[in-house]
Every structure is written in structure tokens, then in C-alpha cells.
Amino acid sequence: MSLDILIATAGVFVGELYGNLIGGGSLVTQIALQNILHFDIKTAMALDNSAVIGSNIGMLIVLLRHHVVEWWFAVVIVFQIIGAILGAWILITIDPNILKVLFILAMIGLVTKNIFVKDSVQDSSGFKVSYRNISLLALAALFIGMYNAAFVIGDWIIALLILTSFFSIKYHNAIFLLTFSMFFSQPVALYKYHAAGLIDWSFLLPMMTATIVGGVISALVLNRIHSKKLESFLKYLSIVLVVYLIFGLLG
């Protein structure tokens, strides 16, 4: 059992760093949980989603020194919590075979994005605070919270794209908003997972500790690393990881 916990902890830690470089860190974590440790897909996804609470804690420790919490964050948090409740319900109740199909499609979409879509940081004028924009942002937060709690692949990337592309929120401000709001919404999803019997705390606590460390490292170091060769290698490695995961799901 101790070796299994070590594998799960190492998987989520490496996945956290991998995901902050190119996105899709759950590919690594899910290989550790599903393919190596043979967790069922619902338990693996619930553990993965819950473990990254630690990452949010780690990143907030760093980011709160450089960012300001706005009053309208409260609206985002409330709707994201509602979305998290809906998303957790989806993960708990959905047919496992349908979940596998959706999981495979999400992985294919993630790899397509990593290989063919060039990353760019939005140079925008910033979010314009108005009742209309806050209302639309609340709906977006509902979707972000639901997708985050229901699935694990590409949730961070999708959320960032929504905030930067549709609401013109500057990239680093979007990261802070997501980190801050998920700090409140993800524990709600964790409670729902736990109530449904999907959480093994002997695994989750070490995994969460690892992601706290990973979150601090990500906030301090990884955004300063700029290596095209490394990013290119990891992007093509994601193809291998996806193929391996798919064979594990279908096997």
C-alpha cells in the first residue's frame, strides 16, 4: 500500500509540473492512478480533482502577494460553487462507459490543442466591470466549476481561454482569479466525492501535500522557464501518454 501511495503522489506531483508547462497534467496523474494502480475511472478522476486543491493553496501563498481580490470575485465564487455541485453530481452518477468516451474525446482535444494551437498571452485592456459583464462571467463560472468537478482533462486550459478570450481578463489576473475561486469551489466537490465513497484519504492527503509543493514551484519558477525544445518534447510526449491511457481504458 505504501508503494501505491508513493506512485500516486509522484504521479500527481509530476503531473502538476507537466500541466503548468504545457497543460494537461492530468494525463500523467491518470496514468499513475488508472493504468498503474488500476483505480476505476470515477475514483481516479475524483482523487485527481481533489488533490489539486493543494496546488491552489500553494499558488495562492505566492500570488496573494502580488494580486488584489476584487469585490466581484464573490459572484464568480458563488456560481463556481454551484457549478462544482452540479459537476460532482455528474461524475458520481454518469455511466462509466459514457465517462470513458468523454474522457477519451477530451484527451484527443487536449493533444490537438497542444500540437496545433499556438499558445499566446492575451495583451488586452483588462476586464471591464459592469453588471452585464459580471452576469456573463457568472454564467462562465458556472460552466467552469461544473466542468472542473466533472472531468479532469483540459479544465484549466478551457477556463483560461474563456477568461482571457471572452472577457479580456489579462493572463496573470485570470490565473489568480481561477486559483482564488477554485480554492472555494473544489472543496465543495471534494465533499460530494467523499459522500459518494470515491475518496480514499490515505491516498488523497499525501497527493494534496505534493500538489501544495507543486503549486508553490509553479507560481515561483515554471512561469520563468522558456524552453521551446522542452515544450515541443512534452507536447509530443502527450501523444504517447494519451495512447497509453486509451489502451488502458479499453483494455
mmCIF file with all atom_site columns, C-alpha atoms in Angstrom, residues 16-149:
data_model
loop_
_atom_site.group_PDB
_atom_site.id
_atom_site.type_symbol
_atom_site.label_atom_id
_atom_site.label_alt_id
_atom_site.label_comp_id
_atom_site.label_asym_id
_atom_site.label_entity_id
_atom_site.label_seq_id
_atom_site.pdbx_PDB_ins_code
_atom_site.Cartn_x
_atom_site.Cartn_y
_atom_site.Cartn_z
_atom_site.occupancy
_atom_site.B_iso_or_equiv
_atom_site.pdbx_formal_charge
_atom_site.auth_seq_id
_atom_site.auth_comp_id
_atom_site.auth_asym_id
_atom_site.auth_atom_id
_atom_site.pdbx_PDB_model_num
ATOM 1   C CA . GLU A 1 16  ? 1.258   19.282 -11.681 1.00 0.00 ? 16  GLU A CA 1
ATOM 2   C CA . LEU A 1 17  ? 4.600   20.458 -13.080 1.00 0.00 ? 17  LEU A CA 1
ATOM 3   C CA . TYR A 1 18  ? 3.872   18.989 -16.529 1.00 0.00 ? 18  TYR A CA 1
ATOM 4   C CA . GLY A 1 19  ? 0.491   20.677 -16.657 1.00 0.00 ? 19  GLY A CA 1
ATOM 5   C CA . ASN A 1 20  ? 1.916   24.065 -15.788 1.00 0.00 ? 20  ASN A CA 1
ATOM 6   C CA . LEU A 1 21  ? 4.401   23.792 -18.663 1.00 0.00 ? 21  LEU A CA 1
ATOM 7   C CA . ILE A 1 22  ? 2.046   22.836 -21.494 1.00 0.00 ? 22  ILE A CA 1
ATOM 8   C CA . GLY A 1 23  ? -1.311  21.910 -19.938 1.00 0.00 ? 23  GLY A CA 1
ATOM 9   C CA . GLY A 1 24  ? -2.883  18.518 -19.393 1.00 0.00 ? 24  GLY A CA 1
ATOM 10  C CA . GLY A 1 25  ? -1.075  17.421 -16.260 1.00 0.00 ? 25  GLY A CA 1
ATOM 11  C CA . SER A 1 26  ? -3.918  15.018 -15.533 1.00 0.00 ? 26  SER A CA 1
ATOM 12  C CA . LEU A 1 27  ? -2.590  12.805 -18.335 1.00 0.00 ? 27  LEU A CA 1
ATOM 13  C CA . VAL A 1 28  ? 0.346   11.944 -16.071 1.00 0.00 ? 28  VAL A CA 1
ATOM 14  C CA . THR A 1 29  ? -1.760  11.644 -12.934 1.00 0.00 ? 29  THR A CA 1
ATOM 15  C CA . GLN A 1 30  ? -4.382  9.445  -14.591 1.00 0.00 ? 30  GLN A CA 1
ATOM 16  C CA . ILE A 1 31  ? -1.724  7.085  -15.944 1.00 0.00 ? 31  ILE A CA 1
ATOM 17  C CA . ALA A 1 32  ? -0.453  6.642  -12.386 1.00 0.00 ? 32  ALA A CA 1
ATOM 18  C CA . LEU A 1 33  ? -3.946  6.117  -10.964 1.00 0.00 ? 33  LEU A CA 1
ATOM 19  C CA . GLN A 1 34  ? -5.708  4.190  -13.743 1.00 0.00 ? 34  GLN A CA 1
ATOM 20  C CA . ASN A 1 35  ? -3.035  2.355  -15.708 1.00 0.00 ? 35  ASN A CA 1
ATOM 21  C CA . ILE A 1 36  ? -0.517  1.576  -12.963 1.00 0.00 ? 36  ILE A CA 1
ATOM 22  C CA . LEU A 1 37  ? -2.620  1.405  -9.784  1.00 0.00 ? 37  LEU A CA 1
ATOM 23  C CA . HIS A 1 38  ? -5.829  0.275  -11.552 1.00 0.00 ? 38  HIS A CA 1
ATOM 24  C CA . PHE A 1 39  ? -8.249  2.663  -9.867  1.00 0.00 ? 39  PHE A CA 1
ATOM 25  C CA . ASP A 1 40  ? -11.631 2.782  -11.569 1.00 0.00 ? 40  ASP A CA 1
ATOM 26  C CA . ILE A 1 41  ? -12.131 5.895  -13.687 1.00 0.00 ? 41  ILE A CA 1
ATOM 27  C CA . LYS A 1 42  ? -14.515 7.676  -11.303 1.00 0.00 ? 42  LYS A CA 1
ATOM 28  C CA . THR A 1 43  ? -12.285 7.207  -8.260  1.00 0.00 ? 43  THR A CA 1
ATOM 29  C CA . ALA A 1 44  ? -9.203  8.232  -10.238 1.00 0.00 ? 44  ALA A CA 1
ATOM 30  C CA . MET A 1 45  ? -10.848 11.409 -11.509 1.00 0.00 ? 45  MET A CA 1
ATOM 31  C CA . ALA A 1 46  ? -12.247 12.306 -8.076  1.00 0.00 ? 46  ALA A CA 1
ATOM 32  C CA . LEU A 1 47  ? -8.821  11.860 -6.457  1.00 0.00 ? 47  LEU A CA 1
ATOM 33  C CA . ASP A 1 48  ? -7.159  13.906 -9.195  1.00 0.00 ? 48  ASP A CA 1
ATOM 34  C CA . ASN A 1 49  ? -9.690  16.733 -8.938  1.00 0.00 ? 49  ASN A CA 1
ATOM 35  C CA . SER A 1 50  ? -9.417  16.779 -5.147  1.00 0.00 ? 50  SER A CA 1
ATOM 36  C CA . ALA A 1 51  ? -5.632  16.602 -4.986  1.00 0.00 ? 51  ALA A CA 1
ATOM 37  C CA . VAL A 1 52  ? -5.198  19.829 -6.951  1.00 0.00 ? 52  VAL A CA 1
ATOM 38  C CA . ILE A 1 53  ? -6.777  21.704 -4.043  1.00 0.00 ? 53  ILE A CA 1
ATOM 39  C CA . GLY A 1 54  ? -3.233  21.588 -2.697  1.00 0.00 ? 54  GLY A CA 1
ATOM 40  C CA . SER A 1 55  ? -1.953  23.246 -5.850  1.00 0.00 ? 55  SER A CA 1
ATOM 41  C CA . ASN A 1 56  ? -4.376  26.132 -5.367  1.00 0.00 ? 56  ASN A CA 1
ATOM 42  C CA . ILE A 1 57  ? -3.183  26.563 -1.786  1.00 0.00 ? 57  ILE A CA 1
ATOM 43  C CA . GLY A 1 58  ? 0.448   26.579 -2.913  1.00 0.00 ? 58  GLY A CA 1
ATOM 44  C CA . MET A 1 59  ? -0.162  29.050 -5.724  1.00 0.00 ? 59  MET A CA 1
ATOM 45  C CA . LEU A 1 60  ? -2.245  31.358 -3.522  1.00 0.00 ? 60  LEU A CA 1
ATOM 46  C CA . ILE A 1 61  ? 0.573   31.550 -0.991  1.00 0.00 ? 61  ILE A CA 1
ATOM 47  C CA . VAL A 1 62  ? 2.654   33.179 -3.721  1.00 0.00 ? 62  VAL A CA 1
ATOM 48  C CA . LEU A 1 63  ? 0.032   35.002 -5.802  1.00 0.00 ? 63  LEU A CA 1
ATOM 49  C CA . LEU A 1 64  ? -1.718  36.823 -2.946  1.00 0.00 ? 64  LEU A CA 1
ATOM 50  C CA . ARG A 1 65  ? 1.419   38.917 -2.505  1.00 0.00 ? 65  ARG A CA 1
ATOM 51  C CA . HIS A 1 66  ? 1.060   40.373 -5.995  1.00 0.00 ? 66  HIS A CA 1
ATOM 52  C CA . HIS A 1 67  ? -2.688  40.500 -6.695  1.00 0.00 ? 67  HIS A CA 1
ATOM 53  C CA . VAL A 1 68  ? -5.752  42.190 -5.245  1.00 0.00 ? 68  VAL A CA 1
ATOM 54  C CA . VAL A 1 69  ? -9.063  40.442 -4.549  1.00 0.00 ? 69  VAL A CA 1
ATOM 55  C CA . GLU A 1 70  ? -11.894 42.347 -6.259  1.00 0.00 ? 70  GLU A CA 1
ATOM 56  C CA . TRP A 1 71  ? -15.451 42.545 -4.904  1.00 0.00 ? 71  TRP A CA 1
ATOM 57  C CA . TRP A 1 72  ? -16.897 40.799 -7.967  1.00 0.00 ? 72  TRP A CA 1
ATOM 58  C CA . PHE A 1 73  ? -14.797 37.704 -7.214  1.00 0.00 ? 73  PHE A CA 1
ATOM 59  C CA . ALA A 1 74  ? -17.588 36.832 -4.767  1.00 0.00 ? 74  ALA A CA 1
ATOM 60  C CA . VAL A 1 75  ? -20.042 36.444 -7.658  1.00 0.00 ? 75  VAL A CA 1
ATOM 61  C CA . VAL A 1 76  ? -17.614 34.178 -9.503  1.00 0.00 ? 76  VAL A CA 1
ATOM 62  C CA . ILE A 1 77  ? -17.089 32.063 -6.380  1.00 0.00 ? 77  ILE A CA 1
ATOM 63  C CA . VAL A 1 78  ? -20.816 31.586 -5.711  1.00 0.00 ? 78  VAL A CA 1
ATOM 64  C CA . PHE A 1 79  ? -21.582 30.457 -9.258  1.00 0.00 ? 79  PHE A CA 1
ATOM 65  C CA . GLN A 1 80  ? -18.468 28.313 -9.433  1.00 0.00 ? 80  GLN A CA 1
ATOM 66  C CA . ILE A 1 81  ? -19.537 26.536 -6.246  1.00 0.00 ? 81  ILE A CA 1
ATOM 67  C CA . ILE A 1 82  ? -22.954 25.856 -7.792  1.00 0.00 ? 82  ILE A CA 1
ATOM 68  C CA . GLY A 1 83  ? -21.175 24.533 -10.886 1.00 0.00 ? 83  GLY A CA 1
ATOM 69  C CA . ALA A 1 84  ? -18.955 22.334 -8.720  1.00 0.00 ? 84  ALA A CA 1
ATOM 70  C CA . ILE A 1 85  ? -22.013 20.781 -7.074  1.00 0.00 ? 85  ILE A CA 1
ATOM 71  C CA . LEU A 1 86  ? -23.512 20.014 -10.496 1.00 0.00 ? 86  LEU A CA 1
ATOM 72  C CA . GLY A 1 87  ? -20.201 18.716 -11.846 1.00 0.00 ? 87  GLY A CA 1
ATOM 73  C CA . ALA A 1 88  ? -19.627 16.413 -8.883  1.00 0.00 ? 88  ALA A CA 1
ATOM 74  C CA . TRP A 1 89  ? -23.157 15.061 -9.324  1.00 0.00 ? 89  TRP A CA 1
ATOM 75  C CA . ILE A 1 90  ? -22.380 14.355 -12.991 1.00 0.00 ? 90  ILE A CA 1
ATOM 76  C CA . LEU A 1 91  ? -19.178 12.471 -12.143 1.00 0.00 ? 91  LEU A CA 1
ATOM 77  C CA . ILE A 1 92  ? -20.898 10.469 -9.416  1.00 0.00 ? 92  ILE A CA 1
ATOM 78  C CA . THR A 1 93  ? -23.975 9.475  -11.436 1.00 0.00 ? 93  THR A CA 1
ATOM 79  C CA . ILE A 1 94  ? -22.762 9.210  -15.035 1.00 0.00 ? 94  ILE A CA 1
ATOM 80  C CA . ASP A 1 95  ? -22.446 5.770  -16.620 1.00 0.00 ? 95  ASP A CA 1
ATOM 81  C CA . PRO A 1 96  ? -18.749 4.730  -16.510 1.00 0.00 ? 96  PRO A CA 1
ATOM 82  C CA . ASN A 1 97  ? -18.740 3.742  -20.187 1.00 0.00 ? 97  ASN A CA 1
ATOM 83  C CA . ILE A 1 98  ? -20.065 7.157  -21.227 1.00 0.00 ? 98  ILE A CA 1
ATOM 84  C CA . LEU A 1 99  ? -17.470 8.750  -18.948 1.00 0.00 ? 99  LEU A CA 1
ATOM 85  C CA . LYS A 1 100 ? -14.708 6.783  -20.686 1.00 0.00 ? 100 LYS A CA 1
ATOM 86  C CA . VAL A 1 101 ? -15.857 8.010  -24.100 1.00 0.00 ? 101 VAL A CA 1
ATOM 87  C CA . LEU A 1 102 ? -15.975 11.631 -22.915 1.00 0.00 ? 102 LEU A CA 1
ATOM 88  C CA . PHE A 1 103 ? -12.577 11.211 -21.266 1.00 0.00 ? 103 PHE A CA 1
ATOM 89  C CA . ILE A 1 104 ? -11.037 9.887  -24.489 1.00 0.00 ? 104 ILE A CA 1
ATOM 90  C CA . LEU A 1 105 ? -12.561 12.731 -26.531 1.00 0.00 ? 105 LEU A CA 1
ATOM 91  C CA . ALA A 1 106 ? -11.222 15.274 -24.031 1.00 0.00 ? 106 ALA A CA 1
ATOM 92  C CA . MET A 1 107 ? -7.736  13.761 -24.264 1.00 0.00 ? 107 MET A CA 1
ATOM 93  C CA . ILE A 1 108 ? -7.793  13.888 -28.059 1.00 0.00 ? 108 ILE A CA 1
ATOM 94  C CA . GLY A 1 109 ? -8.932  17.510 -27.906 1.00 0.00 ? 109 GLY A CA 1
ATOM 95  C CA . LEU A 1 110 ? -6.147  18.369 -25.470 1.00 0.00 ? 110 LEU A CA 1
ATOM 96  C CA . VAL A 1 111 ? -3.442  16.807 -27.642 1.00 0.00 ? 111 VAL A CA 1
ATOM 97  C CA . THR A 1 112 ? -4.830  18.573 -30.720 1.00 0.00 ? 112 THR A CA 1
ATOM 98  C CA . LYS A 1 113 ? -4.646  21.867 -28.871 1.00 0.00 ? 113 LYS A CA 1
ATOM 99  C CA . ASN A 1 114 ? -1.098  21.210 -27.628 1.00 0.00 ? 114 ASN A CA 1
ATOM 100 C CA . ILE A 1 115 ? 0.221   20.245 -31.066 1.00 0.00 ? 115 ILE A CA 1
ATOM 101 C CA . PHE A 1 116 ? -1.624  22.554 -33.442 1.00 0.00 ? 116 PHE A CA 1
ATOM 102 C CA . VAL A 1 117 ? -2.734  25.608 -31.453 1.00 0.00 ? 117 VAL A CA 1
ATOM 103 C CA . LYS A 1 118 ? -0.027  28.120 -30.666 1.00 0.00 ? 118 LYS A CA 1
ATOM 104 C CA . ASP A 1 119 ? -0.079  29.409 -27.115 1.00 0.00 ? 119 ASP A CA 1
ATOM 105 C CA . SER A 1 120 ? -0.276  33.148 -26.688 1.00 0.00 ? 120 SER A CA 1
ATOM 106 C CA . VAL A 1 121 ? -0.669  35.519 -23.792 1.00 0.00 ? 121 VAL A CA 1
ATOM 107 C CA . GLN A 1 122 ? -3.518  37.944 -24.312 1.00 0.00 ? 122 GLN A CA 1
ATOM 108 C CA . ASP A 1 123 ? -2.439  41.599 -24.473 1.00 0.00 ? 123 ASP A CA 1
ATOM 109 C CA . SER A 1 124 ? -5.808  43.002 -23.530 1.00 0.00 ? 124 SER A CA 1
ATOM 110 C CA . SER A 1 125 ? -7.066  46.115 -21.849 1.00 0.00 ? 125 SER A CA 1
ATOM 111 C CA . GLY A 1 126 ? -8.431  44.071 -18.971 1.00 0.00 ? 126 GLY A CA 1
ATOM 112 C CA . PHE A 1 127 ? -11.856 43.120 -17.668 1.00 0.00 ? 127 PHE A CA 1
ATOM 113 C CA . LYS A 1 128 ? -14.444 45.913 -17.763 1.00 0.00 ? 128 LYS A CA 1
ATOM 114 C CA . VAL A 1 129 ? -16.563 45.816 -14.616 1.00 0.00 ? 129 VAL A CA 1
ATOM 115 C CA . SER A 1 130 ? -20.253 46.201 -15.475 1.00 0.00 ? 130 SER A CA 1
ATOM 116 C CA . TYR A 1 131 ? -23.468 44.443 -14.489 1.00 0.00 ? 131 TYR A CA 1
ATOM 117 C CA . ARG A 1 132 ? -23.651 42.854 -17.937 1.00 0.00 ? 132 ARG A CA 1
ATOM 118 C CA . ASN A 1 133 ? -20.082 41.549 -17.874 1.00 0.00 ? 133 ASN A CA 1
ATOM 119 C CA . ILE A 1 134 ? -20.381 40.284 -14.320 1.00 0.00 ? 134 ILE A CA 1
ATOM 120 C CA . SER A 1 135 ? -23.626 38.476 -15.214 1.00 0.00 ? 135 SER A CA 1
ATOM 121 C CA . LEU A 1 136 ? -21.941 36.800 -18.191 1.00 0.00 ? 136 LEU A CA 1
ATOM 122 C CA . LEU A 1 137 ? -18.900 35.988 -16.071 1.00 0.00 ? 137 LEU A CA 1
ATOM 123 C CA . ALA A 1 138 ? -21.190 34.345 -13.515 1.00 0.00 ? 138 ALA A CA 1
ATOM 124 C CA . LEU A 1 139 ? -22.544 32.019 -16.228 1.00 0.00 ? 139 LEU A CA 1
ATOM 125 C CA . ALA A 1 140 ? -18.990 31.254 -17.332 1.00 0.00 ? 140 ALA A CA 1
ATOM 126 C CA . ALA A 1 141 ? -18.050 30.494 -13.716 1.00 0.00 ? 141 ALA A CA 1
ATOM 127 C CA . LEU A 1 142 ? -20.988 28.087 -13.501 1.00 0.00 ? 142 LEU A CA 1
ATOM 128 C CA . PHE A 1 143 ? -19.649 26.189 -16.536 1.00 0.00 ? 143 PHE A CA 1
ATOM 129 C CA . ILE A 1 144 ? -16.036 26.311 -15.328 1.00 0.00 ? 144 ILE A CA 1
ATOM 130 C CA . GLY A 1 145 ? -16.994 24.933 -11.919 1.00 0.00 ? 145 GLY A CA 1
ATOM 131 C CA . MET A 1 146 ? -19.136 22.195 -13.463 1.00 0.00 ? 146 MET A CA 1
ATOM 132 C CA . TYR A 1 147 ? -16.508 21.078 -15.989 1.00 0.00 ? 147 TYR A CA 1
ATOM 133 C CA . ASN A 1 148 ? -13.757 21.176 -13.382 1.00 0.00 ? 148 ASN A CA 1
ATOM 134 C CA . ALA A 1 149 ? -15.685 18.958 -10.967 1.00 0.00 ? 149 ALA A CA 1
#
